CSV table of C-alpha atoms in Angstrom, one decimal:
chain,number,residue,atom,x,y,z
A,24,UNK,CA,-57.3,103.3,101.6
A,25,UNK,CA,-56.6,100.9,98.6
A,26,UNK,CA,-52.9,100.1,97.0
A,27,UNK,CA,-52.7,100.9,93.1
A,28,UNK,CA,-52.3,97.7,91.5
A,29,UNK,CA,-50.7,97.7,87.8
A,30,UNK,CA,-49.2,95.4,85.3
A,31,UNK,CA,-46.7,96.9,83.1
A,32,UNK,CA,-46.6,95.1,79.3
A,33,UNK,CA,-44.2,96.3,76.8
A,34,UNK,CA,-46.7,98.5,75.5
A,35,UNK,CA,-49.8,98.3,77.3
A,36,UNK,CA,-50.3,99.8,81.3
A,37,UNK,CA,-53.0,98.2,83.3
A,38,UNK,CA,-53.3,100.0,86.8
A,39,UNK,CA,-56.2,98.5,89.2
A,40,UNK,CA,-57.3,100.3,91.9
A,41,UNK,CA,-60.4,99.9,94.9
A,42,UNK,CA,-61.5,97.3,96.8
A,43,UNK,CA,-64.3,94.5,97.3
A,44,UNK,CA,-65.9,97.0,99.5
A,45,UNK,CA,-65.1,100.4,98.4
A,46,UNK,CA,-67.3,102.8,97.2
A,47,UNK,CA,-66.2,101.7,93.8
A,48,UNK,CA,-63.2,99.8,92.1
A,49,UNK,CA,-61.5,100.4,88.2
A,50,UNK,CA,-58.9,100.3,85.9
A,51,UNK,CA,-57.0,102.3,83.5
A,52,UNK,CA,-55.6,101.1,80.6
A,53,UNK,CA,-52.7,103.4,78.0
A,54,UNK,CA,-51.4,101.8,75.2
A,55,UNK,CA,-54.8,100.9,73.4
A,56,UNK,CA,-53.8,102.6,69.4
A,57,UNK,CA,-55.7,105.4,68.6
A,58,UNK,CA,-57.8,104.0,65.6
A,59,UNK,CA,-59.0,101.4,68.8
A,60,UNK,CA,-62.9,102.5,69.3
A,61,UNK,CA,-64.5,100.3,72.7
A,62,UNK,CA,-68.3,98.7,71.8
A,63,UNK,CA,-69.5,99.3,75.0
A,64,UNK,CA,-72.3,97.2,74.7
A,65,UNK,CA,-70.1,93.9,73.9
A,66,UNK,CA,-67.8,95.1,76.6
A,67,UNK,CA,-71.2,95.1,79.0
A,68,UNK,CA,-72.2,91.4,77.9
A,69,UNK,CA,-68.8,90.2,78.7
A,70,UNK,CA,-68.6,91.6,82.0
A,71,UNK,CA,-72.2,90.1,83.0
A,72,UNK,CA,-70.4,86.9,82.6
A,73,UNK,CA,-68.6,87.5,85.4
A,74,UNK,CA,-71.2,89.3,87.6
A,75,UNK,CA,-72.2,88.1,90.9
A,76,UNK,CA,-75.6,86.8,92.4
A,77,UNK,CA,-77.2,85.4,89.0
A,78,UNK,CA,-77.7,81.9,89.6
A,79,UNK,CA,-77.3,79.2,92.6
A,80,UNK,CA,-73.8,78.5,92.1
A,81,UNK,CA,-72.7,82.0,92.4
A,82,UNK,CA,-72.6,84.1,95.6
A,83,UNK,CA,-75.7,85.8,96.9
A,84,UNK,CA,-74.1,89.3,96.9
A,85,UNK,CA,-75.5,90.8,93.5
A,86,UNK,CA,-73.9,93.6,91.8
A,87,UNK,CA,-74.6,95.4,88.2
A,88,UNK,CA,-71.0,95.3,87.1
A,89,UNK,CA,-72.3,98.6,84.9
A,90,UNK,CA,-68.7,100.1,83.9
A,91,UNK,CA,-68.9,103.8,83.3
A,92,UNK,CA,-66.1,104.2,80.5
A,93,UNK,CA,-64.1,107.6,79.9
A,94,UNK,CA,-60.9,108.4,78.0
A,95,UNK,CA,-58.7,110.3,79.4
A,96,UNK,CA,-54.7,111.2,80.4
A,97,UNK,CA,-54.3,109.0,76.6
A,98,UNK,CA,-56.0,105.8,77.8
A,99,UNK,CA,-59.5,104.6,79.1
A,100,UNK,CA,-60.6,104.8,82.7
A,101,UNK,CA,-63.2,102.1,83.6
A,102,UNK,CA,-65.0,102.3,87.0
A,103,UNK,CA,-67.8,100.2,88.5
A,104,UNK,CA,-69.8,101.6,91.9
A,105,UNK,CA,-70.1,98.9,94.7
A,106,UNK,CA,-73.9,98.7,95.2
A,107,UNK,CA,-73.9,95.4,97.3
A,108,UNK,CA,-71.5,95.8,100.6
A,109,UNK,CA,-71.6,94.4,103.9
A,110,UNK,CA,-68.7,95.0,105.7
A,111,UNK,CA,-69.8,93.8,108.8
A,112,UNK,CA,-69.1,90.3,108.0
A,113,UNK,CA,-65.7,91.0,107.9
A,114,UNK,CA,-65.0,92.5,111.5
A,115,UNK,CA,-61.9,90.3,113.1
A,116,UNK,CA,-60.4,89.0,110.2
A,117,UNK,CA,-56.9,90.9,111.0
A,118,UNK,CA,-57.0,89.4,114.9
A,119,UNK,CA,-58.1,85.9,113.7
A,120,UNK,CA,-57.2,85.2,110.2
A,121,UNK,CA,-59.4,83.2,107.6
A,122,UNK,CA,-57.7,79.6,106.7
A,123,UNK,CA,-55.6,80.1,103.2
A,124,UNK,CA,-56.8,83.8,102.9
A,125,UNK,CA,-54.8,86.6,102.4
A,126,UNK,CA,-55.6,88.0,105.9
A,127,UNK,CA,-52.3,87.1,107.7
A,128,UNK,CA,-49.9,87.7,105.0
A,129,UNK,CA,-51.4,90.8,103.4
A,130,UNK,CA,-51.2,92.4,106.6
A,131,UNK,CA,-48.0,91.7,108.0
A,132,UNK,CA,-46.7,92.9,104.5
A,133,UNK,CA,-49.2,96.1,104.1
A,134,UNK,CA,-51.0,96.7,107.6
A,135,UNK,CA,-55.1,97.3,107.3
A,136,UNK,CA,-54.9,100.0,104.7
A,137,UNK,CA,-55.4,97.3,102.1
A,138,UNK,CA,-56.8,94.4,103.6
A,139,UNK,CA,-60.3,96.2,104.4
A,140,UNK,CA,-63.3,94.2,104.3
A,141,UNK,CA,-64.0,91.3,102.2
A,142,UNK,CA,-60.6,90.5,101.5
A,143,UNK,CA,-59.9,94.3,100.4
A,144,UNK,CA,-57.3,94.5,97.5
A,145,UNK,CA,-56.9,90.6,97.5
A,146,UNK,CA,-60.4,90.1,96.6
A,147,UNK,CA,-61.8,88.2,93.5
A,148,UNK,CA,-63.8,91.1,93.4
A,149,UNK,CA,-60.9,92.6,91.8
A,150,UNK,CA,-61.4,90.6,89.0
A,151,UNK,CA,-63.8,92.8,87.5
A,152,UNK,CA,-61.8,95.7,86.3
A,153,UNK,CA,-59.3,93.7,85.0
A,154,UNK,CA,-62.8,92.2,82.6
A,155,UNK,CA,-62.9,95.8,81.7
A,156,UNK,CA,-59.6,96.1,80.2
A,157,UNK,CA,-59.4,92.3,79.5
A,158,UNK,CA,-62.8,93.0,77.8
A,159,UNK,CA,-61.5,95.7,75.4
A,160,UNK,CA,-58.4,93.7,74.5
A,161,UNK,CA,-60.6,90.9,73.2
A,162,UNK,CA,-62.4,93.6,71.0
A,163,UNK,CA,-58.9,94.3,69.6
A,164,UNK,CA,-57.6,90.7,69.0
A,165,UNK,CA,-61.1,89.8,67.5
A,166,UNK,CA,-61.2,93.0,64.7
A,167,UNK,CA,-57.4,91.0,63.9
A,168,UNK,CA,-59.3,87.5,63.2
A,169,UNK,CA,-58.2,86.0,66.6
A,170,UNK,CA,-60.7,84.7,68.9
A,171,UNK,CA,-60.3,83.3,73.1
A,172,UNK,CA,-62.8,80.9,74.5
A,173,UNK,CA,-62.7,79.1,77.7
A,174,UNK,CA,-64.4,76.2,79.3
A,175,UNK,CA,-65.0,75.1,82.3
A,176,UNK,CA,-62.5,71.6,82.3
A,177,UNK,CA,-63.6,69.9,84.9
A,178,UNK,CA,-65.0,70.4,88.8
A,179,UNK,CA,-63.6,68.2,91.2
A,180,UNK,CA,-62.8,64.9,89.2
A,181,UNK,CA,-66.0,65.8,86.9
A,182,UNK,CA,-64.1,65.9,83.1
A,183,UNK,CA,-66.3,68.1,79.9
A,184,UNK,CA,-65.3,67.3,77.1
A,185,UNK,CA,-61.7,68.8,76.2
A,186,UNK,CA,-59.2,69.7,73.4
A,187,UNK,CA,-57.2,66.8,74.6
A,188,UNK,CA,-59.8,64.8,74.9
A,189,UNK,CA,-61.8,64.8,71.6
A,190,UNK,CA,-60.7,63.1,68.7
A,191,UNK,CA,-62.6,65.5,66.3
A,192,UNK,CA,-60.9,68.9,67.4
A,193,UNK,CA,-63.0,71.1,64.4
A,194,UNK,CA,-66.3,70.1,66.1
A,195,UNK,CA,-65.0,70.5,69.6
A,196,UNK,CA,-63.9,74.4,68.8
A,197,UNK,CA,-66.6,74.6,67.3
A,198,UNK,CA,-68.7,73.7,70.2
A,199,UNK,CA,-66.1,75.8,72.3
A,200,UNK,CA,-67.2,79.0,70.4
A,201,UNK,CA,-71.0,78.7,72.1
A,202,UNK,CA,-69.7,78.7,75.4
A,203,UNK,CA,-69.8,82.3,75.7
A,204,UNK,CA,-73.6,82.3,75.7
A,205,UNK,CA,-74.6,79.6,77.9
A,206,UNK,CA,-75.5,80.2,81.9
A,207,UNK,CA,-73.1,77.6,82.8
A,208,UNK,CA,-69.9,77.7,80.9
A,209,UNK,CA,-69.4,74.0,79.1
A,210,UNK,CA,-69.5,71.9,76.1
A,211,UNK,CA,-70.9,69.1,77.5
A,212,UNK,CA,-74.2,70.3,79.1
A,213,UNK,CA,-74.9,66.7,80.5
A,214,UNK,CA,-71.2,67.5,81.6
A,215,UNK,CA,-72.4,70.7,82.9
A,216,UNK,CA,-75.4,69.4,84.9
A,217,UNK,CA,-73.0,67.4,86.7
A,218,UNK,CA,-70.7,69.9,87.7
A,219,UNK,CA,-73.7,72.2,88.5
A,220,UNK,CA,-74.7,68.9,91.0
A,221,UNK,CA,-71.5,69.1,92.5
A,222,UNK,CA,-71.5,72.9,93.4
A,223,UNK,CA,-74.7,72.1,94.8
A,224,UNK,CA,-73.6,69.7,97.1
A,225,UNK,CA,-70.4,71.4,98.4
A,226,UNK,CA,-72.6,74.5,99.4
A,227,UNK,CA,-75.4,72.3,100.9
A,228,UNK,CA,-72.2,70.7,103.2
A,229,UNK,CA,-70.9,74.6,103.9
A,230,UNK,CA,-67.7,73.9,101.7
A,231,UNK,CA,-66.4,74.3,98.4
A,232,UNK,CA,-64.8,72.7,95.1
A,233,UNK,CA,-62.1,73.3,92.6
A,234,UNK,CA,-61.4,73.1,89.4
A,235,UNK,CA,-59.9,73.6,85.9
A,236,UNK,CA,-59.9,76.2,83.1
A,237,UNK,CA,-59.1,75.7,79.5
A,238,UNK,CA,-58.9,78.2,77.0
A,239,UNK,CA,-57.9,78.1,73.5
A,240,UNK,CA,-56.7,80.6,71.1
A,241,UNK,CA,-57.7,80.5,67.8
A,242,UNK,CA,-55.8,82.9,64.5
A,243,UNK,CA,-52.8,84.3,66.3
A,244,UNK,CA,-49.7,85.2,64.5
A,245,UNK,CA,-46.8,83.4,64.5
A,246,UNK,CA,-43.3,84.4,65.8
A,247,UNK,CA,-44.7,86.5,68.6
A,248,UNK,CA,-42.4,85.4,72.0
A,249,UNK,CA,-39.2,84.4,72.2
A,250,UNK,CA,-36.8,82.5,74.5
A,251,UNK,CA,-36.2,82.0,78.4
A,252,UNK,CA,-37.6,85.7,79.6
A,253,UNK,CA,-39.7,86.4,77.1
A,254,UNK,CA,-41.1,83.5,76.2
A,255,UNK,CA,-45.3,83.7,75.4
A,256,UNK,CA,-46.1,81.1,77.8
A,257,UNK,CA,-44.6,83.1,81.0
A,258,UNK,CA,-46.1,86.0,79.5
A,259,UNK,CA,-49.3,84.9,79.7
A,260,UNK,CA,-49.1,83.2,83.1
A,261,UNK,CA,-47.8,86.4,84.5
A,262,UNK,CA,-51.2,87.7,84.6
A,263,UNK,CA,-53.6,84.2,84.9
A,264,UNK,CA,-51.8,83.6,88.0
A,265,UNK,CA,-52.7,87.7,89.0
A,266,UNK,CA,-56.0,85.7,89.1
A,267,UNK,CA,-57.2,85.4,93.2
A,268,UNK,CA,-57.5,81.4,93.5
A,269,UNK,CA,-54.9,80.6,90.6
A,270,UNK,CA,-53.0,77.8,91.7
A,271,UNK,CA,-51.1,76.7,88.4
A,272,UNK,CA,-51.3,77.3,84.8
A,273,UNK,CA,-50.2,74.6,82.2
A,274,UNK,CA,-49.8,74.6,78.2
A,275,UNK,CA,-50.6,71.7,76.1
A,276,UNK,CA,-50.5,68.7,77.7
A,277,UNK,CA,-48.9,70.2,80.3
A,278,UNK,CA,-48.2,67.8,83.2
A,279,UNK,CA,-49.8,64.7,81.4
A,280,UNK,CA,-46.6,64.9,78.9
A,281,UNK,CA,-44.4,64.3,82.0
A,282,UNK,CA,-46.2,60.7,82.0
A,283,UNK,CA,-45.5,59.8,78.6
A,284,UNK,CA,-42.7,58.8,75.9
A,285,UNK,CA,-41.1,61.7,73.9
A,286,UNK,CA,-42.0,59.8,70.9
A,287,UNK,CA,-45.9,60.2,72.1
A,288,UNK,CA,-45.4,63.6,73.3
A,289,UNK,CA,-43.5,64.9,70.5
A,290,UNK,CA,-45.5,67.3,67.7
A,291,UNK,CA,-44.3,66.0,64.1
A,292,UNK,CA,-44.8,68.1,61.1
A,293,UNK,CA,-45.8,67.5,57.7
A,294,UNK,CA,-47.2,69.4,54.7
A,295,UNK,CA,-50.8,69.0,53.6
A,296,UNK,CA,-52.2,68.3,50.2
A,297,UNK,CA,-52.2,71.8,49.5
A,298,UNK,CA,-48.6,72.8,50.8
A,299,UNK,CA,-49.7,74.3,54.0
A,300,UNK,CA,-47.4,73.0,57.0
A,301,UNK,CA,-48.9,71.6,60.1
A,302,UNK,CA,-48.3,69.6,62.8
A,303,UNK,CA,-49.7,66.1,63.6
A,304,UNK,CA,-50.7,66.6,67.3
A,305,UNK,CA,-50.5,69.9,69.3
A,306,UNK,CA,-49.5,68.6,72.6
A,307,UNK,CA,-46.8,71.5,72.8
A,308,UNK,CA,-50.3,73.9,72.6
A,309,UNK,CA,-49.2,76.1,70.1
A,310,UNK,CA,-46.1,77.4,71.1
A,311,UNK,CA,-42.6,76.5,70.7
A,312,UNK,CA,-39.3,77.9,72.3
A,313,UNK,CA,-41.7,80.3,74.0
A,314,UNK,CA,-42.5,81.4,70.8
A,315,UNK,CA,-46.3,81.3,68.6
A,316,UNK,CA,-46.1,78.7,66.2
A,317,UNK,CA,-48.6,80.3,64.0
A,318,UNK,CA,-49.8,76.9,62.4
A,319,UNK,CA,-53.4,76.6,61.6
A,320,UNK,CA,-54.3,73.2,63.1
A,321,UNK,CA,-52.2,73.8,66.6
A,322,UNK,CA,-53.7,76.7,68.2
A,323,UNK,CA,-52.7,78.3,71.7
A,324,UNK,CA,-54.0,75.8,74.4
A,325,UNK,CA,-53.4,76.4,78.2
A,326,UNK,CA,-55.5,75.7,81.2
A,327,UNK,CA,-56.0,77.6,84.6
A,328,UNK,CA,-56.1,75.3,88.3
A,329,UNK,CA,-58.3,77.1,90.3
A,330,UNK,CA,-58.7,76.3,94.2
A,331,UNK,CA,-61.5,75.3,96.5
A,332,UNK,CA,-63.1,78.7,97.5
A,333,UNK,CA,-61.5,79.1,100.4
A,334,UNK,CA,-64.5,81.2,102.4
A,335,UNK,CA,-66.6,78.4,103.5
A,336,UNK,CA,-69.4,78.2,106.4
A,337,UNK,CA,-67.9,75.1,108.4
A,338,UNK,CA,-66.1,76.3,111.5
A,339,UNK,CA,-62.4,75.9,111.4
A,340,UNK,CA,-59.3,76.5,113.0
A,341,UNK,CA,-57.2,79.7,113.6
A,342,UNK,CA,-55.1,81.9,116.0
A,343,UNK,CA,-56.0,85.1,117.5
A,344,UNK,CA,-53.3,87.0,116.8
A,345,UNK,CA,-53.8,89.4,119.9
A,346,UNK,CA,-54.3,87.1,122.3
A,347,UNK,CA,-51.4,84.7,121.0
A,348,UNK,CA,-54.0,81.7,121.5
A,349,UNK,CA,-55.7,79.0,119.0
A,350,UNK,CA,-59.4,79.6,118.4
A,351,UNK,CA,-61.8,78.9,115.8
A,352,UNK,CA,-63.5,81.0,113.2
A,353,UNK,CA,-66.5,80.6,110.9
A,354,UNK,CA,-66.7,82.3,108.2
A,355,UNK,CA,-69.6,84.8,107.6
A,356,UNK,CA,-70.4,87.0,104.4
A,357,UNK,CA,-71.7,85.9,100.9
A,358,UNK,CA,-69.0,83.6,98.8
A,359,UNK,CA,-69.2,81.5,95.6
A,360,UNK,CA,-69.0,77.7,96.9
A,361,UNK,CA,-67.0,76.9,93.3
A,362,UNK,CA,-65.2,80.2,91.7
A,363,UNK,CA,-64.8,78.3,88.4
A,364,UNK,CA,-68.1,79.7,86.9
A,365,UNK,CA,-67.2,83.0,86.9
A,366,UNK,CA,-63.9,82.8,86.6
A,367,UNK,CA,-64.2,81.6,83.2
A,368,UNK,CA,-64.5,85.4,81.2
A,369,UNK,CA,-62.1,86.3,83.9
A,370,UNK,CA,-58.8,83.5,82.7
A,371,UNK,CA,-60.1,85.0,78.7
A,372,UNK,CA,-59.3,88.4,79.9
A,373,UNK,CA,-55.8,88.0,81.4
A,374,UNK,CA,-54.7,86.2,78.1
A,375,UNK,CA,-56.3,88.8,75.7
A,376,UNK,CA,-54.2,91.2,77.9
A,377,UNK,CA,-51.1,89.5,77.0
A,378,UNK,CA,-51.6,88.6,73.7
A,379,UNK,CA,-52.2,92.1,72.6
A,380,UNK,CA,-49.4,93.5,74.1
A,381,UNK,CA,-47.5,90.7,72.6
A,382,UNK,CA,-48.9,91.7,69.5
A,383,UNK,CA,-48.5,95.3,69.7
A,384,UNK,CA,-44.6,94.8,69.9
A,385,UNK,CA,-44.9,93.3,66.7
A,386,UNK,CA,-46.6,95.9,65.1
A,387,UNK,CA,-44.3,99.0,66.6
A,388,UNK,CA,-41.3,97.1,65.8
């Protein structure tokens, strides 16, 4: 048995359901207009982003991701089939719970109906259907002129080239928009190699590395948010941090402006040859008061920490929760030794999912 997980927007529904090692996991989404038609082909090349088992920094369990979509009850259902489960890896994990899992908390809250095997209803597994309604959204913002692409940041204290970090921020978004279709999701494939070398050696040692996620949004609207409550940066954040291995989400510069002067921090404006009103820096990272600034040269910036995988093969310890004595526990099953690879598609879809229902309050006003 699986819990019914759902996010409730202003307009838009998102209701997850399944688990790692179900018979099969998926979403519905309401709210979509009715005009809204899916390209399920585009929607299929995202989600391979986020598929398992393609390449030696990803986990060895493979799985399709094919998403069988259906409209029904006035919104899409999305469901993928688990073809790829071994739940015998799993056997224990309630009596001796895995080190900065979900184990020991999800089932002193829910009991073993959720947490079934492979981290159940906690799983980054769970990821995928929210790529299916995260997917569509990003069909919607694009047919308005707005385009999401993420980046792998940095690995450890391995940096790719950034927003923050370039000079020449036309060439770098530039760059940014390619990202999409490369195996390894950076700007800076030398970068990339790196990073790659680093994932490698944390799975070589049976542990695992960390990292950063930064996404920019280009051509959104201004004047969608608003103060305290509904602010646009807690709106988005709501759902990046829904992301399993989420640890912090920052906008702009972010912690780095708690380093510097206000002078350096603050954005000043000025009008352009032509009249047009921009800002001189973007360290706020597009939004002000909580609210889109709208201006052409500051787009949305924000950026996902993401932990260590926490499922690694060194032995560690733990309790057994029967016997009311410490033990140790190695972990078995098939994990990612760095989630940041695949998590990149995954940090894109939980802001399309706020932006459009941030954008379809506009629109219904």
């Amino acid at each position: 048995m699986s819990r019914e997980l759902m996010w409730n927007g202003d307009n838009l529904t998102v209701r997850i359901y399944g688990q790692s090692h179900s018979e099969s996991i998926g979403v519905y989404v309401q709210g979509f207009p009715n005009s809204f038609n899916v390209d399920e082909d585009k929607l299929s090349s995202f989600m391979a982003r986020r598929a398992p088992g393609k390449n030696a920094w990803s986990t060895s369990r493979k799985e399709p991701d094919t998403v069988r979509l259906s409209y029904e009850d006035d919104g899409y259902h999305g469901v993928i089939y688990n073809t790829n489960t071994r739940p015998q890896d799993y056997e224990d994990l309630l009596r001796n719970p895995r080190p900065s899992h979900a184990d020991y908390t999800g089932n002193l809250k829910y009991g073993s109906s959720i947490m079934g095997s492979g981290g159940g209803s906690f799983s980054g597994r769970m990821t995928a259907p929210l790529c299916i309604a995260g997917g569509m959204a990003i069909q919607y913002l694009e047919s308005m002129g707005i385009t999401i692409n993420a980046h792998i940041r940095s690995i450890g204290s391995i940096q790719d080239d950034s927003y923050y970090s370039t000079s020449d921020k036309e060439a770098f978004l530039e760059s940014l928009k390619e990202v999409g279709g490369k195996e390894f999701p950076v700007v800076n494939d030398d970068k990339g190699n790196r990073m790659k070398e680093a994932i490698q050696e944390a799975f070589s040692r049976k542990d695992s590395v960390g990292g950063v996620i930064e996404c920019v949004v280009e051509g959104f609207p201004e004047c969608l948010g608003g103060p305290l409550f509904n602010g646009l940066e807690g709106k988005i954040a709501n759902i990046e941090m829904a992301i399993p291995g989420a640890k912090g989400v920052e906008f702009g510069l972010g912690f780095e402006s708690t380093r510097i002067w206000g002078s350096e921090n603050n954005d000043s404006f000025f009008y352009d040859e032509t009249g047009e009103l921009k800002l001189k820096t973007n360290n706020c990272g597009g939004i002000l008061g909580g609210i889109s600034a709208g201006i052409k040269n500051a787009p949305i910036v924000f950026a996902v920490g993401i932990k260590p995988t926490p499922s690694i093969g060194l032995e560690q310890d733990t309790v057994d929760t029967v016997s009311k004595k410490n033990t140790k526990i190695t972990v078995k099953g098939r994990h990612d030794p760095c989630i940041c690879p695949r998590a990149v598609p995954v940090v894109e879809a939980a802001c399309a999912i706020a932006l459009m229902d941030s954008i379809l309050c506009k629109e219904r006003e």
